[in-house]
Each structure stands twice: as structure tokens, then as C-alpha cells.
Amino acid sequence: MNKLFILVGPSAAGKTLISNFLVHKDVNFLQNLINVVNDLDKSSMLENLNIAINTLEKSPFNKIITSTSRPPREKEIHGVDYYFYNKDEFEKKISNDDFLEYVENFGNYYGTCLESINNSLNIGNSIIVLDDKGAIKMKELLKSQAITIYLDIPVDVMEKRMNFRNDDPASMLTRTTNLHIMSYKNKADFIINVNKRIDFVLLDIIEIIKNTIAR
């Protein structure tokens, strides 16, 4: 039975970046992170990323793209990072029962289409990025077929990353004062510390995926 791996974590934990690399197996998704390290670290980082890519080639899986009513950030692409809809469009889809699950967080809707999940799992193992509420609902629906991985990040590091990527201050304040998503940590199947180099994070996640698929 194919598995659905669910990445859960607070803002700036790297969920979208990680899921894109795992699916596309392309270091270009990580180029900004690679460019800021020294030459010695860069060499070992690229070596680890190549190991990660070789492992993923043996166990490829699909990314399930979720939908949201929030505006796209810079460089985010409709149909790649999310399906972006305005609030009226999203609410119409809710009325049409298009979503298997949806939640409203910080004034924005997030949802997952049942058709997207079924199509992806029929092809192979899959990955999706969800918040805590979405992950709980997905576990209820798919039981042991769904594997949750919580990306753990200290609050101070999260805030620094959010400042670095120039998140809207009002949005950042809302998210940092609503840290309920962090309470999901102890409910997840696995916890990964993401306060380290991205290649180490990816190797940790790939080890979980590899061992889970091998069961």
C-alpha cells in the first residue's frame, strides 16, 4: 500500500522547500542555501545532496499540491507551490464539496482535494504539506497509510527566518502569537530538528521515508 508522507511545522520551517526537493530531486531548489556556506561546507553539502538524490531515484514519490486563498509569495507559482484562489473562489469550491479537508487559519483557507490524493496514491508514495488541523484530519481518514513528520524549529529561529524572507509584519505577528501548531509536535509519527544544515535535514527525512517504505 502506497504511503502519504505529511510534512507539518510552523512558518519558516522549510516545508515547501523540502517537499519540492524531495519530489523534483533538484539542488536548484536549495541554491540560495548552498550559496551562503563556505567552500568546505559547500563541498560536503553537495555530496550529501547527491546521496539524497540517488536514494530518492530508487524510491520516487509525488507531491500533492494543496489549495489556499492566501496571496502567493514572491516566486511562488500556481499549480506548483499551491493552487491559489481568492476567497470567493475558494468558498465556491467548499460549497461544491471539492475538498476532502479544509481549514481556515489566520484569515486564509487551506484545503486538499480528494481527487488529488487518490490520483497521487494510485501512482505511488506521495508527500503533502499540511498544518496541524489538516494532518489530524488526514490521519483520521487514511489511518496507518498516512505518516506525519513534524519539522521542529525553535521560536527565535522561526522569527529570524521570517524576518529574513520579509514576511508581512502583521501576518508574522499573528503567526507568532498563534503557536498552536507547535502543540502538534508530540502527536506526529516522527520529529525532525530543522535547526541545522538543510542537507542533514533531508538525509534525516529520507531515512524515515526509506525505512517506512521498506516495512
mmCIF file of C-alpha atoms in Angstrom:
data_model
loop_
_atom_site.group_PDB
_atom_site.id
_atom_site.type_symbol
_atom_site.label_atom_id
_atom_site.label_comp_id
_atom_site.label_asym_id
_atom_site.label_seq_id
_atom_site.Cartn_x
_atom_site.Cartn_y
_atom_site.Cartn_z
ATOM 1 C CA MET A 1 0.000 0.000 0.000
ATOM 2 C CA ASN A 2 1.424 3.376 -1.001
ATOM 3 C CA LYS A 3 2.099 5.850 1.795
ATOM 4 C CA LEU A 4 1.248 9.522 2.201
ATOM 5 C CA PHE A 5 4.016 11.432 3.997
ATOM 6 C CA ILE A 6 2.706 14.587 5.659
ATOM 7 C CA LEU A 7 5.086 17.443 6.498
ATOM 8 C CA VAL A 8 3.860 19.573 9.400
ATOM 9 C CA GLY A 9 5.545 22.542 11.039
ATOM 10 C CA PRO A 10 5.298 26.240 11.860
ATOM 11 C CA SER A 11 6.066 29.034 9.421
ATOM 12 C CA ALA A 12 9.639 29.142 8.074
ATOM 13 C CA ALA A 13 10.357 25.504 8.986
ATOM 14 C CA GLY A 14 11.112 24.806 5.313
ATOM 15 C CA LYS A 15 8.110 22.608 4.486
ATOM 16 C CA THR A 16 7.615 23.738 0.884
ATOM 17 C CA LEU A 17 11.341 23.860 0.130
ATOM 18 C CA ILE A 18 11.846 20.339 1.477
ATOM 19 C CA SER A 19 8.827 18.873 -0.316
ATOM 20 C CA ASN A 20 9.902 20.420 -3.635
ATOM 21 C CA PHE A 21 13.393 18.945 -3.336
ATOM 22 C CA LEU A 22 12.081 15.512 -2.353
ATOM 23 C CA VAL A 23 9.777 15.403 -5.366
ATOM 24 C CA HIS A 24 11.918 17.053 -8.038
ATOM 25 C CA LYS A 25 15.346 15.879 -6.773
ATOM 26 C CA ASP A 26 16.892 19.152 -7.925
ATOM 27 C CA VAL A 27 19.540 21.115 -5.985
ATOM 28 C CA ASN A 28 18.380 24.309 -7.692
ATOM 29 C CA PHE A 29 15.575 24.468 -5.132
ATOM 30 C CA LEU A 30 18.287 24.876 -2.467
ATOM 31 C CA GLN A 31 20.653 27.173 -4.352
ATOM 32 C CA ASN A 32 20.144 30.145 -2.018
ATOM 33 C CA LEU A 33 21.089 27.990 0.969
ATOM 34 C CA ILE A 34 24.080 26.462 -0.805
ATOM 35 C CA ASN A 35 25.463 29.849 -1.837
ATOM 36 C CA VAL A 36 25.788 31.190 1.726
ATOM 37 C CA VAL A 37 28.018 28.420 3.115
ATOM 38 C CA ASN A 38 31.815 28.345 2.887
ATOM 39 C CA ASP A 39 33.605 26.234 0.279
ATOM 40 C CA LEU A 40 34.398 23.374 2.671
ATOM 41 C CA ASP A 41 30.808 23.097 3.880
ATOM 42 C CA LYS A 42 29.542 23.546 0.329
ATOM 43 C CA SER A 43 31.523 20.518 -0.815
ATOM 44 C CA SER A 44 30.130 18.242 1.904
ATOM 45 C CA MET A 45 26.641 19.696 1.426
ATOM 46 C CA LEU A 46 26.630 18.912 -2.295
ATOM 47 C CA GLU A 47 27.947 15.420 -1.579
ATOM 48 C CA ASN A 48 25.098 14.796 0.874
ATOM 49 C CA LEU A 49 22.544 16.207 -1.553
ATOM 50 C CA ASN A 50 23.787 13.850 -4.263
ATOM 51 C CA ILE A 51 23.392 10.947 -1.824
ATOM 52 C CA ALA A 52 19.856 12.156 -1.142
ATOM 53 C CA ILE A 53 19.051 12.374 -4.851
ATOM 54 C CA ASN A 54 20.424 8.886 -5.545
ATOM 55 C CA THR A 55 18.298 7.463 -2.726
ATOM 56 C CA LEU A 56 15.190 9.260 -3.968
ATOM 57 C CA GLU A 57 15.733 7.952 -7.501
ATOM 58 C CA LYS A 58 15.180 4.449 -6.103
ATOM 59 C CA SER A 59 12.015 5.438 -4.213
ATOM 60 C CA PRO A 60 10.404 8.346 -6.091
ATOM 61 C CA PHE A 61 7.143 9.841 -4.949
ATOM 62 C CA ASN A 62 4.644 12.510 -5.888
ATOM 63 C CA LYS A 63 3.799 15.847 -4.345
ATOM 64 C CA ILE A 64 0.143 16.518 -3.638
ATOM 65 C CA ILE A 65 -0.481 20.206 -4.257
ATOM 66 C CA THR A 66 -2.898 21.818 -1.830
ATOM 67 C CA SER A 67 -5.066 24.900 -2.334
ATOM 68 C CA THR A 68 -5.116 28.215 -0.498
ATOM 69 C CA SER A 69 -6.861 31.570 -0.558
ATOM 70 C CA ARG A 70 -3.757 33.467 0.595
ATOM 71 C CA PRO A 71 -1.889 35.534 -1.997
ATOM 72 C CA PRO A 72 1.222 33.908 -3.500
ATOM 73 C CA ARG A 73 4.590 34.979 -2.148
ATOM 74 C CA GLU A 74 7.358 36.104 -4.476
ATOM 75 C CA LYS A 75 8.444 33.266 -6.804
ATOM 76 C CA GLU A 76 5.525 31.009 -5.776
ATOM 77 C CA ILE A 77 3.746 29.518 -8.786
ATOM 78 C CA HIS A 78 0.113 28.469 -9.164
ATOM 79 C CA GLY A 79 -0.070 24.709 -9.614
ATOM 80 C CA VAL A 80 3.476 24.185 -8.353
ATOM 81 C CA ASP A 81 3.599 25.515 -4.791
ATOM 82 C CA TYR A 82 -0.171 25.787 -4.253
ATOM 83 C CA TYR A 83 -3.343 26.222 -6.212
ATOM 84 C CA PHE A 84 -4.052 29.881 -5.456
ATOM 85 C CA TYR A 85 -7.661 31.081 -5.349
ATOM 86 C CA ASN A 86 -9.238 34.220 -3.992
ATOM 87 C CA LYS A 87 -11.590 33.841 -1.041
ATOM 88 C CA ASP A 88 -14.775 33.834 -3.138
ATOM 89 C CA GLU A 89 -13.396 31.150 -5.462
ATOM 90 C CA PHE A 90 -12.305 29.023 -2.514
ATOM 91 C CA GLU A 91 -15.684 29.314 -0.777
ATOM 92 C CA LYS A 92 -17.410 28.270 -4.006
ATOM 93 C CA LYS A 93 -15.246 25.136 -4.071
ATOM 94 C CA ILE A 94 -16.213 24.457 -0.453
ATOM 95 C CA SER A 95 -19.886 24.720 -1.432
ATOM 96 C CA ASN A 96 -19.262 22.259 -4.268
ATOM 97 C CA ASP A 97 -17.672 19.742 -1.831
ATOM 98 C CA ASP A 98 -14.430 19.833 -3.798
ATOM 99 C CA PHE A 99 -12.267 19.450 -0.684
ATOM 100 C CA LEU A 100 -11.552 16.340 1.331
ATOM 101 C CA GLU A 101 -10.499 18.637 4.148
ATOM 102 C CA TYR A 102 -10.061 22.364 4.564
ATOM 103 C CA VAL A 103 -9.229 24.697 7.415
ATOM 104 C CA GLU A 104 -9.153 28.438 7.964
ATOM 105 C CA ASN A 105 -6.007 29.779 9.600
ATOM 106 C CA PHE A 106 -5.143 33.435 10.152
ATOM 107 C CA GLY A 107 -7.935 34.545 7.816
ATOM 108 C CA ASN A 108 -6.881 32.299 4.928
ATOM 109 C CA TYR A 109 -8.308 28.988 3.711
ATOM 110 C CA TYR A 110 -6.179 25.894 3.072
ATOM 111 C CA GLY A 111 -7.613 22.717 1.579
ATOM 112 C CA THR A 112 -6.895 19.383 -0.085
ATOM 113 C CA CYS A 113 -8.913 17.867 -2.921
ATOM 114 C CA LEU A 114 -9.874 14.197 -2.565
ATOM 115 C CA GLU A 115 -9.248 13.632 -6.272
ATOM 116 C CA SER A 116 -5.649 14.879 -5.945
ATOM 117 C CA ILE A 117 -4.924 12.464 -3.089
ATOM 118 C CA ASN A 118 -6.489 9.420 -4.748
ATOM 119 C CA ASN A 119 -4.786 10.079 -8.083
ATOM 120 C CA SER A 120 -1.400 10.533 -6.440
ATOM 121 C CA LEU A 121 -1.603 7.479 -4.157
ATOM 122 C CA ASN A 122 -2.745 5.309 -7.061
ATOM 123 C CA ILE A 123 0.527 6.197 -8.799
ATOM 124 C CA GLY A 124 2.858 5.770 -5.817
ATOM 125 C CA ASN A 125 4.069 7.099 -2.483
ATOM 126 C CA SER A 126 3.225 10.756 -2.043
ATOM 127 C CA ILE A 127 4.067 13.825 0.018
ATOM 128 C CA ILE A 128 1.922 16.727 1.164
ATOM 129 C CA VAL A 129 2.385 19.842 3.301
ATOM 130 C CA LEU A 130 -0.390 20.400 5.854
ATOM 131 C CA ASP A 131 -0.967 22.324 9.052
ATOM 132 C CA ASP A 132 -1.783 20.555 12.313
ATOM 133 C CA LYS A 133 -5.546 20.525 11.724
ATOM 134 C CA GLY A 134 -5.169 19.136 8.215
ATOM 135 C CA ALA A 135 -2.728 16.467 9.408
ATOM 136 C CA ILE A 136 -5.122 15.312 12.134
ATOM 137 C CA LYS A 137 -7.981 15.020 9.633
ATOM 138 C CA MET A 138 -5.798 13.171 7.130
ATOM 139 C CA LYS A 139 -4.665 10.666 9.775
ATOM 140 C CA GLU A 140 -8.296 10.033 10.699
ATOM 141 C CA LEU A 141 -9.113 9.318 7.053
ATOM 142 C CA LEU A 142 -6.066 7.309 5.960
ATOM 143 C CA LYS A 143 -5.012 5.724 9.287
ATOM 144 C CA SER A 144 -1.620 3.992 9.037
ATOM 145 C CA GLN A 145 -1.336 4.890 5.356
ATOM 146 C CA ALA A 146 -0.558 8.471 6.463
ATOM 147 C CA ILE A 147 2.837 9.170 8.060
ATOM 148 C CA THR A 148 3.293 12.537 9.787
ATOM 149 C CA ILE A 149 6.709 14.199 10.060
ATOM 150 C CA TYR A 150 6.914 17.284 12.272
ATOM 151 C CA LEU A 151 9.611 19.822 11.365
ATOM 152 C CA ASP A 152 10.780 21.193 14.700
ATOM 153 C CA ILE A 153 12.195 24.713 14.871
ATOM 154 C CA PRO A 154 12.851 26.996 17.888
ATOM 155 C CA VAL A 155 10.623 30.078 18.045
ATOM 156 C CA ASP A 156 13.558 32.511 17.866
ATOM 157 C CA VAL A 157 14.949 30.795 14.758
ATOM 158 C CA MET A 158 11.493 30.790 13.166
ATOM 159 C CA GLU A 159 11.163 34.548 13.716
ATOM 160 C CA LYS A 160 14.634 35.223 12.282
ATOM 161 C CA ARG A 161 13.816 33.214 9.162
ATOM 162 C CA MET A 162 10.508 35.016 8.741
ATOM 163 C CA ASN A 163 12.274 38.372 9.010
ATOM 164 C CA PHE A 164 14.905 37.212 6.517
ATOM 165 C CA ARG A 165 12.299 36.309 3.899
ATOM 166 C CA ASN A 166 10.483 39.629 4.507
ATOM 167 C CA ASP A 167 7.150 38.215 5.628
ATOM 168 C CA ASP A 168 4.443 40.796 6.140
ATOM 169 C CA PRO A 169 4.876 42.130 9.748
ATOM 170 C CA ALA A 170 1.159 41.937 10.546
ATOM 171 C CA SER A 171 0.988 38.363 9.309
ATOM 172 C CA MET A 172 4.179 37.473 11.192
ATOM 173 C CA LEU A 173 2.791 38.834 14.464
ATOM 174 C CA THR A 174 -0.388 36.813 14.033
ATOM 175 C CA ARG A 175 1.509 33.618 13.373
ATOM 176 C CA THR A 176 3.997 34.059 16.203
ATOM 177 C CA THR A 177 1.202 34.735 18.689
ATOM 178 C CA ASN A 178 -0.726 31.695 17.467
ATOM 179 C CA LEU A 179 1.829 28.951 18.023
ATOM 180 C CA HIS A 180 -0.805 26.271 18.493
ATOM 181 C CA ILE A 181 0.631 24.381 15.540
ATOM 182 C CA MET A 182 3.694 23.621 17.665
ATOM 183 C CA SER A 183 1.486 21.672 20.062
ATOM 184 C CA TYR A 184 1.116 19.065 17.294
ATOM 185 C CA LYS A 185 4.752 18.061 17.749
ATOM 186 C CA ASN A 186 4.099 15.213 20.201
ATOM 187 C CA LYS A 187 1.255 13.835 18.060
ATOM 188 C CA ALA A 188 3.443 13.328 14.987
ATOM 189 C CA ASP A 189 4.838 9.940 13.983
ATOM 190 C CA PHE A 190 8.319 11.449 13.626
ATOM 191 C CA ILE A 191 10.032 14.664 14.735
ATOM 192 C CA ILE A 192 12.905 16.180 12.755
ATOM 193 C CA ASN A 193 15.068 19.032 14.065
ATOM 194 C CA VAL A 194 15.365 21.521 11.187
ATOM 195 C CA ASN A 195 17.680 23.943 13.012
ATOM 196 C CA LYS A 196 20.698 22.650 11.098
ATOM 197 C CA ARG A 197 22.051 22.475 7.578
ATOM 198 C CA ILE A 198 19.401 21.589 5.024
ATOM 199 C CA ASP A 199 21.317 18.560 3.700
ATOM 200 C CA PHE A 200 21.330 16.990 7.178
ATOM 201 C CA VAL A 201 17.591 17.651 7.489
ATOM 202 C CA LEU A 202 16.938 15.997 4.127
ATOM 203 C CA LEU A 203 19.026 12.933 4.961
ATOM 204 C CA ASP A 204 17.078 12.519 8.227
ATOM 205 C CA ILE A 205 13.746 12.719 6.402
ATOM 206 C CA ILE A 206 14.854 10.379 3.620
ATOM 207 C CA GLU A 207 15.961 7.810 6.205
ATOM 208 C CA ILE A 208 12.455 7.891 7.724
ATOM 209 C CA ILE A 209 10.860 7.534 4.297
ATOM 210 C CA LYS A 210 13.173 4.697 3.263
ATOM 211 C CA ASN A 211 12.583 2.725 6.474
ATOM 212 C CA THR A 212 8.814 3.276 6.348
ATOM 213 C CA ILE A 213 8.508 2.115 2.738
ATOM 214 C CA ALA A 214 10.658 -0.943 3.486
ATOM 215 C CA ARG A 215 8.296 -2.212 6.211
#
